[in-house]
Coordinates of C-alpha atoms in Angstrom, one line a residue:
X1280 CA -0.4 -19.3 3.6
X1281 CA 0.7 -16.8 1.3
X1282 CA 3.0 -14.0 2.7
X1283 CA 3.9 -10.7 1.5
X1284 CA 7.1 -8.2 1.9
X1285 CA 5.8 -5.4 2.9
X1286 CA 9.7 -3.9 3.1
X1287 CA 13.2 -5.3 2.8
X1288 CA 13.1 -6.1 6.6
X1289 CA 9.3 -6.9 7.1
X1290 CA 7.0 -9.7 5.5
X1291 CA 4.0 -11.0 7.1
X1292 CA 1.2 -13.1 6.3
X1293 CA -2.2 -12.4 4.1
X1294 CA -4.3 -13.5 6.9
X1295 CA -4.1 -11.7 10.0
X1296 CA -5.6 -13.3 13.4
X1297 CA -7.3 -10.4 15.0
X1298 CA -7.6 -10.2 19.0
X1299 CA -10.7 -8.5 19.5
X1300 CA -12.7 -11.3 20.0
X1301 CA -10.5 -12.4 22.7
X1302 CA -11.1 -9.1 24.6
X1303 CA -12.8 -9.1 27.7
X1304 CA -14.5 -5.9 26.4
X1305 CA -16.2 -8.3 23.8
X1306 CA -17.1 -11.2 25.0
X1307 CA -16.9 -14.1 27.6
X1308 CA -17.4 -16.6 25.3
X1309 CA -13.8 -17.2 24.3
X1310 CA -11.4 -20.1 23.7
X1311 CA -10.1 -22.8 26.7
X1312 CA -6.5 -22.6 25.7
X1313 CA -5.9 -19.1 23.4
X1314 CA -2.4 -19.8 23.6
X1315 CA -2.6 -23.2 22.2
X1316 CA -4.9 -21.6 19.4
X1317 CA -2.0 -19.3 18.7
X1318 CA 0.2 -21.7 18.6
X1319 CA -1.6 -23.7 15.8
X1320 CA -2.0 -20.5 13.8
X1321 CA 1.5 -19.9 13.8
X1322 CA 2.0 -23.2 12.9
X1323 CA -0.2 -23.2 10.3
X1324 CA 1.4 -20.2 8.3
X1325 CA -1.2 -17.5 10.4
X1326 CA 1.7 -15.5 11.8
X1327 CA 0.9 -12.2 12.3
X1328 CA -1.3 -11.0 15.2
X1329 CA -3.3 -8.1 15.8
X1330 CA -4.1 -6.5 19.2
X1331 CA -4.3 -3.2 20.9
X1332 CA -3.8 -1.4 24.4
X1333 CA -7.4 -1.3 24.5
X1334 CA -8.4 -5.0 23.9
X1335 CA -8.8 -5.5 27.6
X1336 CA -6.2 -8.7 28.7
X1337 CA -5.3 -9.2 24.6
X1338 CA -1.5 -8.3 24.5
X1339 CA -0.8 -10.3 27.6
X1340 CA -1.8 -13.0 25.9
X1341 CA -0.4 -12.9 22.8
X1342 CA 3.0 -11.5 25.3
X1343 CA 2.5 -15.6 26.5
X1344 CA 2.0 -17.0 23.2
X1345 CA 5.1 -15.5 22.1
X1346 CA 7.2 -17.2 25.0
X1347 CA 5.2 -20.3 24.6
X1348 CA 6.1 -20.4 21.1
X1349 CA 9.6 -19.8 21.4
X1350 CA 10.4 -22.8 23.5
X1351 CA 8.4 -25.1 21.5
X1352 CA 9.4 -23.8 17.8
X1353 CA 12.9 -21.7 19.0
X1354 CA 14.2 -18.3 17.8
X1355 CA 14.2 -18.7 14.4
X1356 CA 10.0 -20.1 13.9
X1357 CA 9.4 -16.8 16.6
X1358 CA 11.1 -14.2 14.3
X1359 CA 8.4 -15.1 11.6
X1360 CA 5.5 -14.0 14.2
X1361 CA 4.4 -10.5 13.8
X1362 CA 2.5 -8.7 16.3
X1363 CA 0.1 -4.9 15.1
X1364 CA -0.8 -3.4 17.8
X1365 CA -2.4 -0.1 18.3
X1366 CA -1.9 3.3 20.4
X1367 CA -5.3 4.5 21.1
X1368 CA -5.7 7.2 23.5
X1369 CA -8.9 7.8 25.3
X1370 CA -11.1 10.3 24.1
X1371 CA -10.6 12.0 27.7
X1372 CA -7.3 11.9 27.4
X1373 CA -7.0 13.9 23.6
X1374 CA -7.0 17.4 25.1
X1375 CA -4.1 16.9 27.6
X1376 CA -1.9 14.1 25.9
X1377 CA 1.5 14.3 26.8
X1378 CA 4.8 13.0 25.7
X1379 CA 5.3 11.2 29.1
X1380 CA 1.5 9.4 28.7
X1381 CA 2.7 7.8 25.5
X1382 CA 5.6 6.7 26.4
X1383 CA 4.0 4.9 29.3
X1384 CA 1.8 3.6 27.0
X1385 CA 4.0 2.4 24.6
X1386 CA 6.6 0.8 27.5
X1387 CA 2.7 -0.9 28.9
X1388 CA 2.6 -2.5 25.3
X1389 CA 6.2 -4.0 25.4
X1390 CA 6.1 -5.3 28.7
X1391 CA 2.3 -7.1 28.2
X1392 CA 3.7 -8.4 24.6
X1393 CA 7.1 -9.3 26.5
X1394 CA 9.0 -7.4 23.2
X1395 CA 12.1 -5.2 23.3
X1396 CA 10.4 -3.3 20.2
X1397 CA 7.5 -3.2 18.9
X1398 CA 6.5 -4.3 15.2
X1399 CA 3.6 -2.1 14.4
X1400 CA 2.0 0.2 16.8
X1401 CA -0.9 1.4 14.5
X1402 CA -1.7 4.8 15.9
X1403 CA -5.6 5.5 16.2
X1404 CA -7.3 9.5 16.8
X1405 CA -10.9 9.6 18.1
X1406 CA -11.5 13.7 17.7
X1407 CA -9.8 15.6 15.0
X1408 CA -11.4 18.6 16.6
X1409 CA -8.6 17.9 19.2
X1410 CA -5.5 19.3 17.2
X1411 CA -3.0 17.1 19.0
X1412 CA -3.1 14.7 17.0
X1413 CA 0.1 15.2 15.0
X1414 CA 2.4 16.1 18.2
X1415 CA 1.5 12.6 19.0
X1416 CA 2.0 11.5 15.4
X1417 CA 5.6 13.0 16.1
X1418 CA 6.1 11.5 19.8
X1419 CA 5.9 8.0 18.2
X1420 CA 8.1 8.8 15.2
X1421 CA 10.5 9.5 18.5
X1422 CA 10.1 6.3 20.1
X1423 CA 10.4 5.0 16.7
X1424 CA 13.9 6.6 16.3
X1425 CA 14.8 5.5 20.2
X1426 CA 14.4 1.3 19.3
X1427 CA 11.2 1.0 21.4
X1428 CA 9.0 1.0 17.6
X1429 CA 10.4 -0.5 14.2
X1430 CA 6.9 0.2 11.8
X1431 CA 4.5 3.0 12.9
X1432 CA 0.6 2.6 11.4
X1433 CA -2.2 3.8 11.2
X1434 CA -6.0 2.9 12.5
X1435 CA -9.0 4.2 10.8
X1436 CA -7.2 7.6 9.7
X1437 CA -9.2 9.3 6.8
X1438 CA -7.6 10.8 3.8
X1439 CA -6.4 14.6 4.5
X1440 CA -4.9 13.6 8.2
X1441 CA -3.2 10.4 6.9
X1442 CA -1.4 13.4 4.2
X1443 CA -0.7 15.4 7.1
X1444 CA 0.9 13.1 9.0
X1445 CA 3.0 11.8 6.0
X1446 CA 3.9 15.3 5.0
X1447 CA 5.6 16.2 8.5
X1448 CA 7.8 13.2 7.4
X1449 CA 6.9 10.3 10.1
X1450 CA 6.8 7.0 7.6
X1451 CA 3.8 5.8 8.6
X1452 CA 3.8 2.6 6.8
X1453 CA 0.4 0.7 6.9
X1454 CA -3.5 1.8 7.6
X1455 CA -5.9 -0.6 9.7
X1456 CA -9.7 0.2 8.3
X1457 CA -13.1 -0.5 8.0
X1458 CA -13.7 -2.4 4.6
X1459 CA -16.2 -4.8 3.7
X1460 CA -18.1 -6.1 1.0
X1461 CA -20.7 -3.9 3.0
X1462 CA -18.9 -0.9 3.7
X1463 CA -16.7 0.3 0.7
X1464 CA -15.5 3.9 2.1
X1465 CA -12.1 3.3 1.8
X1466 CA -12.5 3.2 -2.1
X1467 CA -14.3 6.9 -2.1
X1468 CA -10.9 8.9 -1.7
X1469 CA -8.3 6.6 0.8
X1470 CA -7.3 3.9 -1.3
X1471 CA -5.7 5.9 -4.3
X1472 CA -3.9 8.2 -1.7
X1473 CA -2.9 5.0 -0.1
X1474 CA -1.2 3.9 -3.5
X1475 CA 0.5 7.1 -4.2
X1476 CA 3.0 6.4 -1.0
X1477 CA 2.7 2.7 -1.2
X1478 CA 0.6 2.5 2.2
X1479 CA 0.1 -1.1 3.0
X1480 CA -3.8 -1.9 3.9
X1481 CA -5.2 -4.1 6.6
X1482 CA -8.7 -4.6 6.2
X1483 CA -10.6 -5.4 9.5
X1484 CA -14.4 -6.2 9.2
X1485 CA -14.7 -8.3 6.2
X1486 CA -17.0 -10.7 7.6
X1487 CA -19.0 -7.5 9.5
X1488 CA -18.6 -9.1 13.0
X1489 CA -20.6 -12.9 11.7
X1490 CA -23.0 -11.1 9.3
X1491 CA -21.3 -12.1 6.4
X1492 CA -21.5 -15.9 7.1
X1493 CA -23.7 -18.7 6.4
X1494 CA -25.7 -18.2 9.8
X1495 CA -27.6 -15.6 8.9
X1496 CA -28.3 -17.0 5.1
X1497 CA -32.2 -16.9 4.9
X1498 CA -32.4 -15.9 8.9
X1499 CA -35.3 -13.5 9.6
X1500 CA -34.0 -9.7 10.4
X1501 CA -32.5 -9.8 13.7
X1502 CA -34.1 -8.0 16.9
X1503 CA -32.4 -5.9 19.4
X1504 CA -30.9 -6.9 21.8
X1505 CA -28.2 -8.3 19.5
X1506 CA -25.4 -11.2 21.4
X1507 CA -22.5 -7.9 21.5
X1508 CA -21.4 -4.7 20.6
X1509 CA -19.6 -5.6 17.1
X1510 CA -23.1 -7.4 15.9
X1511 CA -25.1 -3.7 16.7
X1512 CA -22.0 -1.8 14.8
X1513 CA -22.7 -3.9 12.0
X1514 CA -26.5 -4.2 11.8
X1515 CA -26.7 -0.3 10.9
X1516 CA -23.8 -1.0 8.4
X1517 CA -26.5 -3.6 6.5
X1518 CA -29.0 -0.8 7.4
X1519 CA -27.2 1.8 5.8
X1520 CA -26.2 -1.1 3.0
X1521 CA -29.6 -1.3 1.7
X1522 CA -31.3 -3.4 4.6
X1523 CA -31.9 -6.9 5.4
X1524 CA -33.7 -7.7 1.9
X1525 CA -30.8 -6.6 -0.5
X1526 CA -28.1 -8.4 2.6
X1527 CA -30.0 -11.4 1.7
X1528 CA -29.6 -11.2 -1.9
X1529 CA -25.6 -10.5 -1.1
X1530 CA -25.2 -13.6 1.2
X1531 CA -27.3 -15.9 -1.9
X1532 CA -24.7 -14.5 -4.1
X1533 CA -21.6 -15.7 -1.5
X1534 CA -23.5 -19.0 -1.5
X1535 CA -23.3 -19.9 -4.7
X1536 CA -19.2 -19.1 -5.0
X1537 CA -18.6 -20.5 -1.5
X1538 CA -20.2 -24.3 -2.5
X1539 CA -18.4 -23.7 -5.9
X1540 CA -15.0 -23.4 -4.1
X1541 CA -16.4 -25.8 -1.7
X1542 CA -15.8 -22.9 1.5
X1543 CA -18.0 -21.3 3.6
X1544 CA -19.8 -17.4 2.7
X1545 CA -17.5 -15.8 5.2
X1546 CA -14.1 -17.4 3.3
X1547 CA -15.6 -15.9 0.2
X1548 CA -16.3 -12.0 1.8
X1549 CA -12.8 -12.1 3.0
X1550 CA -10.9 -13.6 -0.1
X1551 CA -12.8 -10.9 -2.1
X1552 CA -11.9 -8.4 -0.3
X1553 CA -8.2 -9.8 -0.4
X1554 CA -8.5 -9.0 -4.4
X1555 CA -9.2 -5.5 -4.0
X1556 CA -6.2 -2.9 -5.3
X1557 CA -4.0 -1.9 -2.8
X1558 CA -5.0 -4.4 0.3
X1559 CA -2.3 -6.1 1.5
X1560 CA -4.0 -8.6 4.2
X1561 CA -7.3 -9.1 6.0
X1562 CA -7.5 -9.5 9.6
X1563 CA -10.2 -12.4 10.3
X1564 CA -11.0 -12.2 14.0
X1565 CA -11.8 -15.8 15.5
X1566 CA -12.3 -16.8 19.2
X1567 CA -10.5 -20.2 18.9
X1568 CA -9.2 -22.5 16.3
X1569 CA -12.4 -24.0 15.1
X1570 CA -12.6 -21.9 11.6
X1571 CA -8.9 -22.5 11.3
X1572 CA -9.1 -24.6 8.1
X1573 CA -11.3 -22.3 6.3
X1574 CA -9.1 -19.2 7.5
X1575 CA -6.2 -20.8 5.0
X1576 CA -8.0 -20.5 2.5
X1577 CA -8.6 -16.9 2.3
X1578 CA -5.7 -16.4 0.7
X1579 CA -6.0 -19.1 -1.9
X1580 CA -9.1 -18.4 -3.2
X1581 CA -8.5 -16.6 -6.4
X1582 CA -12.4 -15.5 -7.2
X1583 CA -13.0 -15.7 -11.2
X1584 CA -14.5 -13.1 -13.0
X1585 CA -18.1 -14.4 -12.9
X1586 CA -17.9 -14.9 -9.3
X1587 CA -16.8 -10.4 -9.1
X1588 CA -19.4 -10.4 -11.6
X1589 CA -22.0 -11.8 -9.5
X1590 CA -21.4 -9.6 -6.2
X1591 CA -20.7 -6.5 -8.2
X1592 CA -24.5 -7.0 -9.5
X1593 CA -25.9 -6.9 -5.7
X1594 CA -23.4 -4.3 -4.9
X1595 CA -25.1 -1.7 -7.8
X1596 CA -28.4 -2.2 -6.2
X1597 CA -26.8 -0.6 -2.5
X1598 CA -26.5 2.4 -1.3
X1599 CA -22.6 3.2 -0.8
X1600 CA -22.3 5.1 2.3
X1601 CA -21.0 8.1 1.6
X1602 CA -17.3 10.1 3.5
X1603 CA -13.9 9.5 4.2
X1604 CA -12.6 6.1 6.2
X1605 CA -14.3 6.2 9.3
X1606 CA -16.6 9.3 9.4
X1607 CA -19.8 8.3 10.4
X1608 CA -17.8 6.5 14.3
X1609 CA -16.5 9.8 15.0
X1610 CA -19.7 11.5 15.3
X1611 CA -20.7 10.7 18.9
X1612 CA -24.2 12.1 18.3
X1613 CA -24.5 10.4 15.3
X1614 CA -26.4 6.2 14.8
X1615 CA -23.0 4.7 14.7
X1616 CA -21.2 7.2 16.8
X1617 CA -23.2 7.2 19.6
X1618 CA -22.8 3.3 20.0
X1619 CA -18.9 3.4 20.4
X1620 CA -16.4 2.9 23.2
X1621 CA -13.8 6.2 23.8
X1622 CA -12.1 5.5 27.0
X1623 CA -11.8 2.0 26.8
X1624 CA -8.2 2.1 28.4
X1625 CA -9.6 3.5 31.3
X1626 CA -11.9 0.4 31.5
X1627 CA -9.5 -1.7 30.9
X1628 CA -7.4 -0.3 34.2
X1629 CA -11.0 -0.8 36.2
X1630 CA -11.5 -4.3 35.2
X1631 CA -7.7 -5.1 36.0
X1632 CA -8.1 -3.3 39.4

């Protein structure tokens, strides 16, 4: 697995093994033994995790994993692990954020994780309307500067707030988004402002939730009610793409390189997008360990230039959707808005009661 320094003190992986899919706000159907399957990435060279405070029962697991790990492999195989996880308020909780609430919530992420720091809370802001968005950016530079934090992100921060946060001087260092062979927003204005202060990008959704994977090769257009949540958010991103006729021209193209590099079409979307300027690693979301193999190869898969050339030609035909990182989620009245989660924390707390 290749690896990359993101800073003098901090390297992690290419690949990133993304929680959601272990979330009890996604789905039941989840691995046996998720601990054992986090053991075997590690071992493999798959060692950095991503979670969140809002991934109901995520960061306890990976909190397991992490002492599981350290008596079978010992201190020095745990110090390669890296864990992202993510600050992300409720929606109802915007207008009266407090210092105090993110400390709590911070403290709630070290004790889950079973960490004495954390190594990337990636900090995530549903309403801009709601201007408290850079006190809070500042309250984590804080816990930063106290030893509770050593890298503050971000998630899913468009282009003029990620400059405002920068400018007040907190070092945010890396950007979770949205980014997909499907949905290119980040290229419209984030990723050259992402360059100028040497951002490091994570890029979640290459595979749009399954879509982008032989399944769904020659299926017929799905029907509602889709299997979850991520397969609906996804859907309107082919929608908006160019529907199900140009998608299926897309996945014939990611045929053809996958049997060429003998992989599967969702290895390709993700090593693709692993070639894009400025993206640092992808995070490939997987329930258990049965795609484990191809995972690997993500990051070995060096497309050639007839291969770009191929899905560049179904990319031309699409329609790019248009704004900033993020846009179109924020607007709760909105297609894709008005199918999203804000208070999942609070949830979270009801399931665990």
């Amino acid at each position: 697995m290749q690896r990359i320094k993101l800073a003098s003190d901090y390297e992690i992986s290419r690949v990133i093994r993304g929680g959601w899919q272990l979330s009890g706000s996604h789905s039941n159907n989840v691995s046996d033994d998720p601990v054992a399957d986090m053991v075997a990435f590690a071992d493999a060279g798959i060692t950095t995790f991503d979670c969140a405070d809002i991934y109901t029962g995520v960061e306890e697991l990976i909190g397991n994993f992490r002492a599981e790990y350290l008596k079978l492999r010992g201190a020095e195989a745990l110090a390669l692990v890296k864990v992202h996880t993510k600050f992300v308020p409720d929606m109802a909780k915007l207008a009266t954020i407090s210092k105090a609430y993110v400390q709590d919530v911070i403290d709630t992420s070290l004790r889950r994780l079973k960490m004495d720091c954390l190594d990337v809370v990636q900090f995530h802001w549903w309403d801009y309307g709601i201007d408290n968005w850079l006190q809070t950016a500042l309250w984590l530079e804080e816990l930063r500067k106290a030893g509770k934090i050593h890298r503050i992100g971000g998630t899913n921060f468009d282009t003029p707030h990620f400059r405002a946060i920068s400018e007040t001087g907190v070092p945010m260092s890396s950007m979770q988004v949205q980014y997909s062979l499907l949905d290119r927003r980040p290229e419209n204005t984030f990723i050259a402002e992402a360059q100028t202060r040497d951002l490091a990008i994570f890029c979640y959704g290459t595979v749009a939730g399954g879509f982008l994977g032989d399944k769904w090769l020659g299926a017929p257009e799905p029907k509602a009610p889709l299997e979850n949540r991520s397969l609906v958010k996804y859907k309107l991103i082919i929608d908006d793409f160019g529907g199900w006729a140009l998608f299926q021209e897309l996945l014939a193209a990611l045929s053809g390189i996958a049997k060429k590099n003998k992989v599967d079409i969702a290895t390709i979307a993700s090593a693709a997008m692993l070639q894009r300027p400025g993206v640092s690693s992808v995070i490939v979301g997987a329930r258990n360990r049965s795609h484990l193999v191809t995972n690997l190869k993500v990051a070995d898969i060096q497309l050639a230039a007839e291969d770009l050339a191929a899905i560049e030609k179904v990319l031309a035909k699409s329609t790019p959707l248009e704004g900033d990182v993020y846009a179109l989620e924020r607007d709760v009245t909105g297609r894709h808005g008005s199918i999203m989660k804000y208070n999942l924390n609070d949830e979270a707390k009801e399931k665990r009661a």
